[in-house]
Amino acid sequence: MSEALAVVETAGTGTSVPAVSGARQFWRRLRAQRAALVAAAVVALLVLVALAAPLLTALEGQDPTTYHPTLIDSARGGVPIGSFGGVSADHWLGVEPQTGRDMFARLVYGARVSLGVALAATVVQVAIGVAVGVAAALGNRWVDQLLSRITDIIVSMPLMIMSLALLAIVPSSFPRPVLVTLVIGLIAWGTIAKIVRAQTLSLKGLDYVSAARLSGWGTWRIARRELLPGLAAPVITYAALLVPANISVEAALSFLGVGVKPPTPSWGQMLTAADVWYQAAPQYLLLPAGALFVTVLALTVLGDGVRTALDPRAASRLRVGTGRKAATGTGTAAGHATEKEASA
Amino acid sequence: MSGFGGFLLRRTAGAVVTLLAISVIVYVVFYVTPGNVAQITCGPRCSPEQVHQVAEQLKLGDPLYLRYWHFLQGLFVGQDFSTGTSVEHCAAPCLGQSYQTDQQVLDIILAKLPVSVSLVVGAMVLWLLLGIGTGVLSAWRRGRVSERVLTAVTLAGTATPVFVIGLVLMIVVCGQLRLLPFPQYVNFTDDPEQWAWNLLLPWLSLALIEAAAFARLTRASMLETLAEDHIRTFRAYGVAERSVVGRHALRGALAPVIALNANNVGSAVGGAVLTETLFGLPGIGQELVHAVKVVDLPVVVGMVLVTGFFVVLANAVADVLYAVADRRVVLA
């Protein structure tokens, strides 16, 4: 991080910054951060792998659900035959213990579940959060009170516990990945609603919004045309940090055996039995754990980069060229302060 | 001061309303599900007579608000359950009866609570020490190699799911190096030494993840405080750097950290569920996962209410602590 910011620093100092459009400015600031760029490349690769999962497995000639009883040693409790958990030209990353299902295929299809659920859940969270936050800020006193209290309640619900509980009651015939998406999305939208409400309230007092109201625009039109663009930065910033958090939650639920259920592969679910097999098939533990780690790390670093690129306070400091110390320190502090203000 | 008293009152009322709302949501969501609620609650092995009895017990014939009122009454004044042959009294706070295990939900939770409390409290001590220590150190060593290493480690820490780090720790420490036994819960009252020895790894797994977040926050907060004028004055007066950072700056930087700690109870409870399941510790987290898998609704509802109670309590305490540290909050 600090290294990345130093790069921005050298790029920013000395040269006068020409006025550029928001999106272009964002890209320029993001590009200037080396760590964020690497993370973005990793994320792009992961998305590509997830999208191309059927293609990749076709290339390997395997699929994620076929059992290969001939590749496991049933006399030794289902250990894969061969070194490194049965790695071969046919099975690039070996096979699963006990079932003999192809690890590579399960891993790349698992990427679909992880990324798909996390992204879709983020969309649900952002949609509800923005709607509730804007409505609370623009509505009358009673609407605001009601929506803010509901948001408070949602925020104080422990996510893991509530997801576990909700997953208990829905019949198992309901498609599991969709269910996990909905559960995460419907429980964890509180913080984004608070941020949006606070931001909308401060935007509402600005002159250009008053001008729009004076020229007779309706609330709906003002919200869409004048307020939403101003909300983009904080919403994108927070959403970028929600995605890795959602990946962890999905993995955790599947690890506990209540999330995505077999035969659909999921990284968290693959880790459930990994501790039993780590000696005979170490890749059974290392691959899903590594995939989770790399994915969450890349998304977190990218999220941090997005925040740095969008935070006007951190950005203005970078432009003015105050010492790097101030810039790196306040990057996180400013973000935290925003959350505190929002919750106060 | 009246402002502060009013704030305290408002915050307490808010916490009570939140808890009531959670209980309504939980009750409605769980007992208005499609399907035969009595059959689900009673469990798959129940005879039709037993199912009928459960339906009577839950007052399924009554309208919803009456049923909820009945449930609430149980919470505050207790209620009686007839088990067919005898009548059993469930004292307040009555969370209901688990028909699948023939136990009162509160008893199930109370039996498991010491394990979870041991786990979370022990881990909390560890993560505060580790997190604040690392945060102070990296703020102090800023710009050096050691700060970059610490920053990278804490970033990796925030990106690792707790069950992954626990799994790796368990395999390396217990399986490969054989430094510790595979954890098995021992009561503190039976053998404090074995209790701590067995909980060491679960504590570490839970603490490492949470510590990373604290280290990042402490570092940011420390840097902000270190840039303030009074710190410059201390330095100008020739106060030793160790004392400037370790005493004066740390004191100013701790308020948001303490607030985060209470706010983090929710995520720590989630982490505890995973840690307990991974290490096979018989706490309320493991019990909840079990109850979810066998769809023991009364236990699930009770667990959600109890954990919700702790989280709401912690949040209220956090807000009050924050208001004590920064009186401007009261005016907001």
PDB file of C-alpha atoms in Angstrom, chain A residues 10 16 28 60-61 74 98 102 108 117 130 137 182 204 221 260 278-279 290 303 306 335:
ATOM      1  CA  THR A  10       5.813  11.124  -7.429  1.00  0.00           C
ATOM      2  CA  SER A  16      -0.189  20.715 -12.329  1.00  0.00           C
ATOM      3  CA  ARG A  28      -5.587   7.457 -13.575  1.00  0.00           C
ATOM      4  CA  GLU A  60      -8.748 -31.031 -19.515  1.00  0.00           C
ATOM      5  CA  GLY A  61     -11.403 -33.539 -20.560  1.00  0.00           C
ATOM      6  CA  SER A  74     -10.519 -47.985  -1.346  1.00  0.00           C
ATOM      7  CA  GLN A  98     -13.029 -40.907  -1.467  1.00  0.00           C
ATOM      8  CA  ASP A 102     -11.386 -34.125 -10.589  1.00  0.00           C
ATOM      9  CA  VAL A 108     -12.598 -23.749 -11.362  1.00  0.00           C
ATOM     10  CA  VAL A 117     -22.526 -15.564  -4.986  1.00  0.00           C
ATOM     11  CA  VAL A 130     -29.069   2.726  -1.670  1.00  0.00           C
ATOM     12  CA  ALA A 137     -32.673  11.024   3.608  1.00  0.00           C
ATOM     13  CA  LEU A 182     -30.258 -13.821  -0.948  1.00  0.00           C
ATOM     14  CA  LYS A 204     -29.203  17.625  -0.190  1.00  0.00           C
ATOM     15  CA  ARG A 221     -35.899  13.338 -10.756  1.00  0.00           C
ATOM     16  CA  VAL A 260     -23.716 -24.507  -1.056  1.00  0.00           C
ATOM     17  CA  TYR A 278      -3.886 -33.502   4.442  1.00  0.00           C
ATOM     18  CA  GLN A 279      -1.197 -36.169   4.567  1.00  0.00           C
ATOM     19  CA  GLY A 290      -4.952 -20.985  -1.450  1.00  0.00           C
ATOM     20  CA  GLY A 303     -10.893  -2.379  -2.741  1.00  0.00           C
ATOM     21  CA  VAL A 306     -10.443   1.958  -5.248  1.00  0.00           C
ATOM     22  CA  GLY A 335     -12.632   5.881   5.661  1.00  0.00           C
TER      23      GLY A 335
END
